Amino acid sequence: MVEFSPDSEAFRSDRAGIFRALRDEAPVYRSPDGSFIALSRYDDVTTAARNWDTFSSALLGEHPGLELMNLVDPTAHTDLRSNISRAFSPQRVLDLEPEIRAIARSLIAELRSNGSGDLIRQFTRPLTTRVMGTLLGFSDEQVTLCQSLTDAAMYEDPDVTAFVPLIQELVSDHRASPTDDLTSALLGLGDDGGEALSESAILAFCFGAILGNNCTTMNSLSNGIWLAADHPEQWRELAEDPSLLPEAFEEMMRCEPPTHSSQRVTAEDVELYGETIPAGTLILLLWGAASLDERAFDAPERFDIHRRGDQHLALGWGTHFCIGAALARLEARVAFEELVTAFPRVSVLGAPERLPSPWQWGFTSLDVAFAG
Ligand code: HEM
């Protein structure tokens, strides 16, 4: 009997095997304590992610005083998301490229002088933290505080209340002295005659963006380097032709996605494989299991930078598809371009320890040796 518990040692040591067993033996998996049902096959996960009226996010409950986008269904969700997207626009993301590159280069210069180091402490963590600091307009002290809050959030189910004082301070600083960063743009959304964004929606979005970037994007980069070190011939190919990097990053996310699952609640009874899932059941959509489904991908456990893997589910699917996808992809392209150019050879030292986190897949540290 397969057992799925994302913060167990058994899961950390055989994630792909447990996902396979779930898909093959228990596509409607009931947790032993009956608290949730997990869906793991590609078709089931994508169908549920599209059908928000049956698999609801709003029924997950509210967070008092915070309009969290992932706890709202259409049409309220569509309105909120399109309003935020006016400030968090594609152009605002693209404009970050020179700053991301400058940060990546300065971190690589330090790594290069040593020839080896902990890639998380010395590269992926400071890179993503500083990028979010630039995007939202944090002071240096706020960046430091934000980082310690995110570090703590990685090890448990993230609690927005820990972040509220920091984000409130960020918002009041920006109300007093607006600049041209994202926080000011969110605060100014009503100025052009469009709909203004409530302070609770701004707080909630900043929280989601901080976690999405400082935990999830960070882990996606570390997981990618780990895969690259495990497949040196593919890393060498990327060094020879960095234009392959965007596709390679999609494949990295397909194979080692940082977010295990997202939650929904059934709004009505659902029949699946002859079983009835009652209305009101907590559902986990297992993005990682579905992205390794042999019903959807050929030899899914093989890492192949030439695969057209853009149908993976690491960034979600449907209504709540990751709003930060363009930012994550930009950070990854720039980070990997700089890394692969500086270090065409990379190897992992020792056996890195997996992150004991209920919601993130990554490493606590990743000691690597680089060669130019
Ligand atoms: C590789 C990096 C990332 C991964 C793997 C990732 C993963 C995901 C996934 C799986 C979802 C779907 C949640 C659901 O269906 O309930 C999601 C949504 C979301 N992500 Fe990301 N994310 C990443 C980066 C980011 C970044 C950089 C941001 C910064 C803005 C961000 C902010 C959000 C927000 C606010 C949502 C909620 C969207 C909604 O409910 O409409 N994420 N992300």
Short mmCIF file of C-alpha atoms and ligand atoms in Angstrom, two decimals, residues 69-70 77 81 88 208-209 212-213 216-217 220 253 258-259 262 264 287 314-316 319-320 322-324 327-328, ligand 1:
data_model
loop_
_atom_site.label_atom_id
_atom_site.label_comp_id
_atom_site.label_asym_id
_atom_site.label_seq_id
_atom_site.Cartn_x
_atom_site.Cartn_y
_atom_site.Cartn_z
CA MET A 69 -5.56 35.29 -4.96
CA ASN A 70 -5.21 31.56 -4.45
CA HIS A 77 -10.37 35.98 -9.18
CA ARG A 81 -5.71 39.03 -11.14
CA PHE A 88 2.96 43.48 -12.46
CA GLY A 208 2.57 35.35 -2.61
CA ALA A 209 5.27 37.02 -4.69
CA GLY A 212 6.90 32.35 -5.07
CA ASN A 213 10.23 33.98 -5.69
CA THR A 216 10.03 28.49 -5.20
CA THR A 217 12.18 30.17 -7.83
CA SER A 220 13.89 25.64 -9.05
CA MET A 253 10.99 22.13 -13.69
CA PRO A 258 9.73 22.83 -6.34
CA THR A 259 5.99 22.90 -5.52
CA SER A 262 -1.89 22.91 -4.64
CA ARG A 264 -8.80 22.68 -3.83
CA TRP A 287 1.84 18.77 -9.97
CA ALA A 314 5.34 22.82 -12.29
CA LEU A 315 3.79 26.28 -12.67
CA GLY A 316 0.24 25.00 -12.24
CA THR A 319 -7.23 29.45 -13.61
CA HIS A 320 -4.47 29.86 -11.02
CA CYS A 322 1.52 30.97 -11.76
CA ILE A 323 1.30 34.74 -12.17
CA GLY A 324 5.08 34.95 -11.60
CA LEU A 327 9.72 36.43 -13.72
CA ALA A 328 10.81 32.92 -12.72
C1 HEM B 1 9.91 28.38 -10.64
C2 HEM B 1 9.26 29.20 -9.83
C3 HEM B 1 7.79 29.05 -9.49
C4 HEM B 1 7.01 27.92 -9.41
C5 HEM B 1 7.45 26.48 -9.64
C6 HEM B 1 5.67 28.34 -9.04
C7 HEM B 1 4.59 27.50 -8.89
C8 HEM B 1 3.27 27.92 -8.81
C9 HEM B 1 2.11 27.06 -8.88
C10 HEM B 1 2.16 25.55 -9.03
C11 HEM B 1 1.02 27.84 -8.78
C12 HEM B 1 -0.44 27.38 -8.89
C13 HEM B 1 -1.20 27.46 -7.57
C14 HEM B 1 -2.61 26.90 -7.69
O1 HEM B 1 -3.02 26.38 -8.72
O2 HEM B 1 -3.31 26.98 -6.67
C15 HEM B 1 1.47 29.21 -8.61
C16 HEM B 1 0.66 30.31 -8.42
C17 HEM B 1 1.13 31.55 -8.01
N1 HEM B 1 2.45 31.97 -8.04
FE1 HEM B 1 4.03 30.88 -8.56
N2 HEM B 1 5.68 29.70 -8.87
C18 HEM B 1 6.94 30.18 -9.15
C19 HEM B 1 7.36 31.48 -9.13
C20 HEM B 1 6.58 32.55 -8.73
C21 HEM B 1 7.04 33.91 -8.66
C22 HEM B 1 8.40 34.43 -9.10
C23 HEM B 1 6.00 34.64 -8.18
C24 HEM B 1 6.06 36.12 -7.98
C25 HEM B 1 5.09 36.93 -8.32
C26 HEM B 1 4.88 33.73 -7.95
C27 HEM B 1 3.63 34.06 -7.44
C28 HEM B 1 2.50 33.25 -7.54
C29 HEM B 1 1.15 33.69 -7.18
C30 HEM B 1 0.78 35.05 -6.57
C31 HEM B 1 0.29 32.61 -7.49
C32 HEM B 1 -1.23 32.56 -7.31
C33 HEM B 1 -1.88 32.80 -8.67
C34 HEM B 1 -3.37 32.68 -8.65
O3 HEM B 1 -3.94 32.20 -7.65
O4 HEM B 1 -3.98 33.09 -9.65
N3 HEM B 1 5.28 32.46 -8.30
N4 HEM B 1 2.86 29.24 -8.65
#
